[in-house]
Structures are given as C-alpha cells and as structure tokens.
Amino acid sequence: MTALTRADLAALPSYLPGRSVPGAIKLASNEVPFGPLPGVVEAVTDVMLNSHRYPDMGVVALREKFADRLGVPIERIATGCGSVALAEHVVRAACLPGDEIVYAWRSFEAYPIIAATAGATSVRVPNTAAHAHDLDAMRAAITPRTKVVIVCNPNNPTGTPTRRAELTEFLDGVGEGVLVVLDEAYKEFVTDPDVPDGLVEYGDRPNVVVLRTLSKAWGLAGLRAGYLVAHPEVADAVRKVVTPFSTSAAAQAAALAALDQAAEMRRRADIIVAERTRVRDALLALGQDVPESQANFVWLPLLSEAAAFSQVCEANGVIVRPFQGDGVRVTIGTPAENDAFLNAAEKALA
Ligand SMILES: Cc1ncc(COP(=O)(O)O)c(C=O)c1O
C-alpha cells in the first residue's frame, strides 16, 4: 500500500507501558499502590452527572488551586492530559522540524517519541557511570539548534537525582534562548535536602519550565492530570497548542479533591520512601549495584540479564519493568508486595 503517513515514523519505537497481568503484583509503572485518595471517587462520580457537557476549557478552578498552593500567578500554569502530554506540548510550542532536544539517556522513554513526532532531533547524552545525568556533557551538547533541554529529576528509570549545586551551575551556563524543562514527576518522593525544588529555586528564570503530575504520589494515574509552571509567555504558548478540552471534567474534579488530601498523600509517600530504603538495602545485600533512588522505584543495572531477571519475577507473580540490555526498574509497592518482589529477586539472582 502507498504510504499514507510520515515515513520517518516507521523508525519510531512505540511507547511500551508497564504490563498488567491478571493476578500478578504490578510493580512496572511507578504507580502508588494504596488506591485513590479519600474524596476522589465521590468527586468524580458527582461530575459524571454532567458528562454530556464539555469541561471548563480554561481549567480555571484547578489552575487557581495550583496557583494558591504554589504562590504563583495563574497565568503561569498550564494543565494537560498527564505531564507526558504537557512535555509534548512544550516541544510543540518550542521546536520546529530540525531543532534539537537534549536529554539524558537512559531517561523517560517518552522523550525520544516526543522529539521525533515534532520532527525535532534527539540529542541523547549518556548517563554517568553512577546512572545520573551528566550535566557537563549535556551543556556541551547544546548547539545553536538546541531549543529544549530536559532534566528529569529524579531520573526515570534510574531514580538518581540532580543536586542543587550542579543544577544551578548548569542553568547559569545555558543560554536564555534554550528552554530547560525540569521534569519533576517524582518530586513528592524526594527526601535529599540537596535536591532542589525546581519551582522554588529556579522558577524565576524565564527559560525554566517545571513539569509536575498528579499521577504518581497523588494517585491519579488513571485520570490524567499534569501541570506545568513557566514564564507567562511560555505558559501562554503551551496553552495555545494544548489539545482543546484535554483536561477532562473527571480529571479536574479528581485533582481538586486530591489536592485537599495533602496530609494523606504525604503519609502514603512516606511509607513508600521507607520501603524504598528497605528494598534497596535488601538488593544491596544480594550483591546488586542499586543506585540510591529519590523516586518511588529502584533500578537494577543488570545489563544482558535484565530480561531473564524479569521473567523469573513474573513466574513468581511479580511484574517489573525490564529495559532490554540495560536494567530493570522496580516500583516500590506495599510492604507485602515488596516482600514478594524480594523473594522473587532472590530466586532470580541465585
Ligand atoms: C519522568 C516522567 N515524566 C512524566 C511522566 C508522565 O506522567 P503522567 O503523564 O502520568 O503525568 C512519567 C510517567 O511515568 C515520568 O516517569
């Protein structure tokens, strides 16, 4: 058949979600395991009575709530169908075909897809031997064609953070004409005081975009609510390219309800943080070189053994996320789920 779509998409990998297997424990998608926060189901059920109407396209109530919580004007906030969609919209707003996007690799697997669909060129900068962003090399990779740099902090899938001193130096060295997207999807799990809050510490820089999500610690992965904070002109440009009505009525209602549960979110995130230390310590005791994680997952750099390790986990009822030839990412679940994973890991590594 004659090609009816762009030829270059043939070379594009499809986004692979973490697998759900009936009856198995899913530790493959960096979700939190505790169910929706109190009030979310009721809030969504209420708005469903009006589901024949379009949602508020300006997402005003939710953007006002973010503005209040974050202490920024509402003009600086854009929302979208998850922060992955907002990352795509930032690129759509900043890049023309042939422009370059610099990001670390390995990092979030959506970045190459986002770059390619915009016709932009991906410039991948290998992580350091300690599985962290190499910010010096990333800065050196910036050319006159670079429009966007993405710093995933902490990094998915390795969990490694970028700390204040190196990020400040990096931002000081990046030209004003390059947008730096600080992807803070896992911010609520950060406990290291040297890891900066991108908005508090760099939010006044016109070229910094802070990307956040309610999918992870706030438990709304299935409802799709992400947001960003940027300079008003950048946020305005992003809102222009967002697919109309892409923050659904259910997502807006759920987000408003979830944000009222900050203390409960914190309590749950603290359980994950404590379990993260326990799981990592157990893996270190099994002889694995697991980097310290600031997210709700840990990384096992198993290289060619990644697939086999994941298969043994699956045979023992636990689904993890292999990255072929590179490593395995394991989401932190409930204490019982983590025990099941550690049992499986012991067998896989025996
Ligand atoms: C680094 C990072 N950014 C963004 C996202 C997207 O999250 P969402 O689109 O659910 O908000 C993810 C999800 O896994 C992620 O790992």
Short mmCIF file of N, CA and C in Angstrom, two decimals, residues 40-132:
data_model
loop_
_atom_site.label_atom_id
_atom_site.label_comp_id
_atom_site.label_asym_id
_atom_site.label_seq_id
_atom_site.Cartn_x
_atom_site.Cartn_y
_atom_site.Cartn_z
N VAL A 40 -11.79 11.37 46.22
CA VAL A 40 -11.60 11.43 44.77
C VAL A 40 -12.74 10.72 44.04
N VAL A 41 -13.08 9.53 44.48
CA VAL A 41 -14.12 8.76 43.77
C VAL A 41 -15.45 9.53 43.82
N GLU A 42 -15.77 10.09 45.00
CA GLU A 42 -17.03 10.85 45.13
C GLU A 42 -17.03 12.07 44.21
N ALA A 43 -15.89 12.77 44.15
CA ALA A 43 -15.81 13.97 43.32
C ALA A 43 -16.00 13.63 41.84
N VAL A 44 -15.39 12.53 41.42
CA VAL A 44 -15.52 12.13 40.01
C VAL A 44 -16.96 11.68 39.74
N THR A 45 -17.53 10.93 40.66
CA THR A 45 -18.92 10.45 40.47
C THR A 45 -19.87 11.63 40.32
N ASP A 46 -19.68 12.66 41.15
CA ASP A 46 -20.54 13.85 41.06
C ASP A 46 -20.48 14.50 39.68
N VAL A 47 -19.29 14.71 39.15
CA VAL A 47 -19.23 15.43 37.87
C VAL A 47 -19.72 14.56 36.72
N MET A 48 -19.77 13.26 36.92
CA MET A 48 -20.23 12.38 35.84
C MET A 48 -21.70 12.63 35.50
N LEU A 49 -22.47 13.23 36.43
CA LEU A 49 -23.85 13.57 36.13
C LEU A 49 -23.94 14.62 35.03
N ASN A 50 -22.84 15.31 34.81
CA ASN A 50 -22.79 16.34 33.76
C ASN A 50 -21.86 15.94 32.62
N SER A 51 -21.68 14.63 32.45
CA SER A 51 -20.65 14.21 31.48
C SER A 51 -21.08 14.41 30.03
N HIS A 52 -22.31 14.87 29.80
CA HIS A 52 -22.71 15.23 28.43
C HIS A 52 -22.25 16.65 28.09
N ARG A 53 -21.70 17.38 29.08
CA ARG A 53 -21.20 18.75 28.84
C ARG A 53 -19.68 18.74 28.72
N TYR A 54 -19.17 19.69 27.94
CA TYR A 54 -17.71 19.85 27.87
C TYR A 54 -17.18 20.35 29.22
N PRO A 55 -15.93 19.99 29.53
CA PRO A 55 -15.34 20.52 30.76
C PRO A 55 -14.95 21.99 30.58
N ASP A 56 -14.56 22.64 31.69
CA ASP A 56 -14.06 24.02 31.63
C ASP A 56 -12.74 24.00 30.86
N MET A 57 -12.73 24.62 29.69
CA MET A 57 -11.53 24.54 28.86
C MET A 57 -10.37 25.32 29.47
N GLY A 58 -10.70 26.35 30.25
CA GLY A 58 -9.63 27.13 30.89
C GLY A 58 -9.09 26.49 32.16
N VAL A 59 -9.75 25.43 32.61
CA VAL A 59 -9.34 24.68 33.82
C VAL A 59 -9.10 25.67 34.98
N VAL A 60 -10.00 26.64 35.10
CA VAL A 60 -9.74 27.78 35.98
C VAL A 60 -9.67 27.38 37.45
N ALA A 61 -10.66 26.61 37.93
CA ALA A 61 -10.65 26.28 39.37
C ALA A 61 -9.38 25.53 39.74
N LEU A 62 -8.99 24.60 38.91
CA LEU A 62 -7.79 23.81 39.23
C LEU A 62 -6.52 24.65 39.10
N ARG A 63 -6.46 25.47 38.08
CA ARG A 63 -5.26 26.31 37.93
C ARG A 63 -5.17 27.31 39.08
N GLU A 64 -6.35 27.81 39.52
CA GLU A 64 -6.34 28.71 40.69
C GLU A 64 -5.82 27.99 41.93
N LYS A 65 -6.21 26.75 42.07
CA LYS A 65 -5.77 25.99 43.25
C LYS A 65 -4.26 25.76 43.21
N PHE A 66 -3.75 25.42 42.04
CA PHE A 66 -2.29 25.27 41.92
C PHE A 66 -1.60 26.60 42.21
N ALA A 67 -2.18 27.67 41.65
CA ALA A 67 -1.57 29.00 41.83
C ALA A 67 -1.47 29.34 43.31
N ASP A 68 -2.56 29.08 44.05
CA ASP A 68 -2.59 29.33 45.50
C ASP A 68 -1.53 28.52 46.23
N ARG A 69 -1.54 27.23 45.94
CA ARG A 69 -0.62 26.32 46.64
C ARG A 69 0.84 26.66 46.37
N LEU A 70 1.09 27.08 45.11
CA LEU A 70 2.49 27.26 44.70
C LEU A 70 2.94 28.71 44.83
N GLY A 71 1.99 29.61 45.08
CA GLY A 71 2.35 31.02 45.23
C GLY A 71 2.82 31.65 43.93
N VAL A 72 2.14 31.28 42.82
CA VAL A 72 2.48 31.89 41.52
C VAL A 72 1.19 32.38 40.87
N PRO A 73 1.27 33.36 39.95
CA PRO A 73 0.04 33.80 39.27
C PRO A 73 -0.50 32.69 38.37
N ILE A 74 -1.81 32.67 38.21
CA ILE A 74 -2.48 31.62 37.44
C ILE A 74 -1.99 31.60 35.97
N GLU A 75 -1.58 32.77 35.47
CA GLU A 75 -1.11 32.85 34.07
C GLU A 75 0.10 31.95 33.83
N ARG A 76 0.77 31.60 34.88
CA ARG A 76 2.00 30.80 34.71
C ARG A 76 1.71 29.29 34.65
N ILE A 77 0.44 28.92 34.77
CA ILE A 77 0.14 27.49 34.89
C ILE A 77 -0.61 26.99 33.66
N ALA A 78 -0.19 25.82 33.17
CA ALA A 78 -0.94 25.12 32.13
C ALA A 78 -1.20 23.70 32.62
N THR A 79 -2.34 23.14 32.24
CA THR A 79 -2.62 21.76 32.62
C THR A 79 -2.79 20.93 31.36
N GLY A 80 -2.70 19.62 31.52
CA GLY A 80 -2.85 18.76 30.36
C GLY A 80 -3.19 17.34 30.75
N CYS A 81 -3.35 16.53 29.73
CA CYS A 81 -3.73 15.12 29.91
C CYS A 81 -2.50 14.33 30.36
N GLY A 82 -2.11 14.58 31.61
CA GLY A 82 -0.87 13.99 32.14
C GLY A 82 0.31 14.88 31.79
N SER A 83 1.38 14.75 32.56
CA SER A 83 2.54 15.60 32.28
C SER A 83 3.26 15.14 31.01
N VAL A 84 3.01 13.90 30.60
CA VAL A 84 3.63 13.45 29.34
C VAL A 84 3.05 14.27 28.18
N ALA A 85 1.75 14.55 28.23
CA ALA A 85 1.15 15.37 27.17
C ALA A 85 1.71 16.79 27.24
N LEU A 86 1.91 17.30 28.44
CA LEU A 86 2.46 18.66 28.56
C LEU A 86 3.89 18.73 28.03
N ALA A 87 4.66 17.68 28.25
CA ALA A 87 6.03 17.66 27.70
C ALA A 87 5.94 17.76 26.17
N GLU A 88 4.99 17.05 25.62
CA GLU A 88 4.80 17.09 24.17
C GLU A 88 4.38 18.49 23.73
N HIS A 89 3.52 19.12 24.51
CA HIS A 89 3.04 20.45 24.15
C HIS A 89 4.16 21.49 24.26
N VAL A 90 5.03 21.34 25.25
CA VAL A 90 6.16 22.27 25.36
C VAL A 90 7.02 22.17 24.10
N VAL A 91 7.27 20.93 23.69
CA VAL A 91 8.10 20.74 22.50
C VAL A 91 7.39 21.30 21.27
N ARG A 92 6.09 21.06 21.19
CA ARG A 92 5.32 21.60 20.07
C ARG A 92 5.39 23.12 20.06
N ALA A 93 5.40 23.71 21.25
CA ALA A 93 5.42 25.18 21.34
C ALA A 93 6.81 25.75 21.08
N ALA A 94 7.86 24.93 21.24
CA ALA A 94 9.22 25.48 21.16
C ALA A 94 9.97 25.08 19.89
N CYS A 95 9.66 23.93 19.33
CA CYS A 95 10.53 23.36 18.28
C CYS A 95 9.89 23.36 16.90
N LEU A 96 10.71 23.66 15.92
CA LEU A 96 10.35 23.44 14.52
C LEU A 96 11.16 22.24 14.04
N PRO A 97 10.72 21.61 12.93
CA PRO A 97 11.48 20.46 12.44
C PRO A 97 12.96 20.78 12.29
N GLY A 98 13.79 19.88 12.76
CA GLY A 98 15.24 20.07 12.67
C GLY A 98 15.85 20.69 13.92
N ASP A 99 15.03 21.28 14.77
CA ASP A 99 15.56 21.79 16.04
C ASP A 99 15.97 20.61 16.93
N GLU A 100 16.84 20.90 17.89
CA GLU A 100 17.38 19.81 18.72
C GLU A 100 16.82 19.85 20.14
N ILE A 101 16.63 18.64 20.68
CA ILE A 101 16.22 18.48 22.08
C ILE A 101 17.28 17.62 22.77
N VAL A 102 17.87 18.16 23.80
CA VAL A 102 18.91 17.44 24.53
C VAL A 102 18.30 16.82 25.78
N TYR A 103 18.57 15.54 25.98
CA TYR A 103 18.14 14.89 27.23
C TYR A 103 19.11 13.77 27.57
N ALA A 104 19.05 13.35 28.83
CA ALA A 104 19.94 12.28 29.28
C ALA A 104 19.42 10.94 28.77
N TRP A 105 20.32 9.99 28.69
CA TRP A 105 19.89 8.65 28.32
C TRP A 105 20.72 7.62 29.06
N ARG A 106 20.09 6.69 29.75
CA ARG A 106 18.67 6.41 29.69
C ARG A 106 17.87 7.34 30.59
N SER A 107 16.68 7.74 30.05
CA SER A 107 15.75 8.53 30.84
C SER A 107 14.34 8.11 30.43
N PHE A 108 13.37 8.98 30.68
CA PHE A 108 11.97 8.61 30.42
C PHE A 108 11.78 8.27 28.94
N GLU A 109 11.20 7.11 28.70
CA GLU A 109 11.16 6.60 27.32
C GLU A 109 10.22 7.38 26.41
N ALA A 110 9.42 8.29 26.97
CA ALA A 110 8.56 9.12 26.11
C ALA A 110 9.36 10.22 25.40
N TYR A 111 10.52 10.62 25.94
CA TYR A 111 11.24 11.77 25.36
C TYR A 111 11.60 11.55 23.88
N PRO A 112 12.19 10.39 23.52
CA PRO A 112 12.53 10.22 22.09
C PRO A 112 11.30 10.27 21.19
N ILE A 113 10.18 9.77 21.71
CA ILE A 113 8.96 9.75 20.89
C ILE A 113 8.43 11.17 20.72
N ILE A 114 8.47 11.94 21.80
CA ILE A 114 8.01 13.33 21.74
C ILE A 114 8.86 14.13 20.76
N ALA A 115 10.17 13.94 20.82
CA ALA A 115 11.06 14.67 19.91
C ALA A 115 10.77 14.28 18.46
N ALA A 116 10.67 12.99 18.23
CA ALA A 116 10.50 12.53 16.84
C ALA A 116 9.17 12.96 16.25
N THR A 117 8.11 12.92 17.06
CA THR A 117 6.81 13.29 16.49
C THR A 117 6.77 14.78 16.14
N ALA A 118 7.59 15.58 16.83
CA ALA A 118 7.66 17.01 16.49
C ALA A 118 8.62 17.26 15.32
N GLY A 119 9.26 16.20 14.83
CA GLY A 119 10.25 16.39 13.76
C GLY A 119 11.55 16.97 14.28
N ALA A 120 11.70 17.00 15.62
CA ALA A 120 12.94 17.53 16.21
C ALA A 120 13.98 16.41 16.29
N THR A 121 15.22 16.81 16.46
CA THR A 121 16.32 15.84 16.54
C THR A 121 16.65 15.59 18.00
N SER A 122 16.65 14.31 18.38
CA SER A 122 17.04 13.93 19.74
C SER A 122 18.55 13.95 19.88
N VAL A 123 19.04 14.60 20.92
CA VAL A 123 20.46 14.52 21.26
C VAL A 123 20.53 13.87 22.63
N ARG A 124 20.91 12.61 22.66
CA ARG A 124 20.91 11.84 23.91
C ARG A 124 22.30 11.87 24.52
N VAL A 125 22.36 12.24 25.76
CA VAL A 125 23.66 12.33 26.45
C VAL A 125 23.73 11.19 27.47
N PRO A 126 24.70 10.28 27.30
CA PRO A 126 24.76 9.12 28.21
C PRO A 126 24.89 9.53 29.67
N ASN A 127 24.22 8.77 30.53
CA ASN A 127 24.35 8.99 31.97
C ASN A 127 25.77 8.68 32.43
N THR A 128 26.10 9.18 33.62
CA THR A 128 27.41 8.88 34.20
C THR A 128 27.45 7.40 34.62
N ALA A 129 28.62 6.95 35.02
CA ALA A 129 28.76 5.56 35.48
C ALA A 129 27.89 5.31 36.71
N ALA A 130 27.53 6.40 37.42
CA ALA A 130 26.67 6.25 38.59
C ALA A 130 25.18 6.39 38.22
N HIS A 131 24.88 6.30 36.91
CA HIS A 131 23.49 6.28 36.40
C HIS A 131 22.78 7.62 36.56
N ALA A 132 23.53 8.71 36.71
CA ALA A 132 22.92 10.04 36.88
C ALA A 132 23.12 10.87 35.60
#
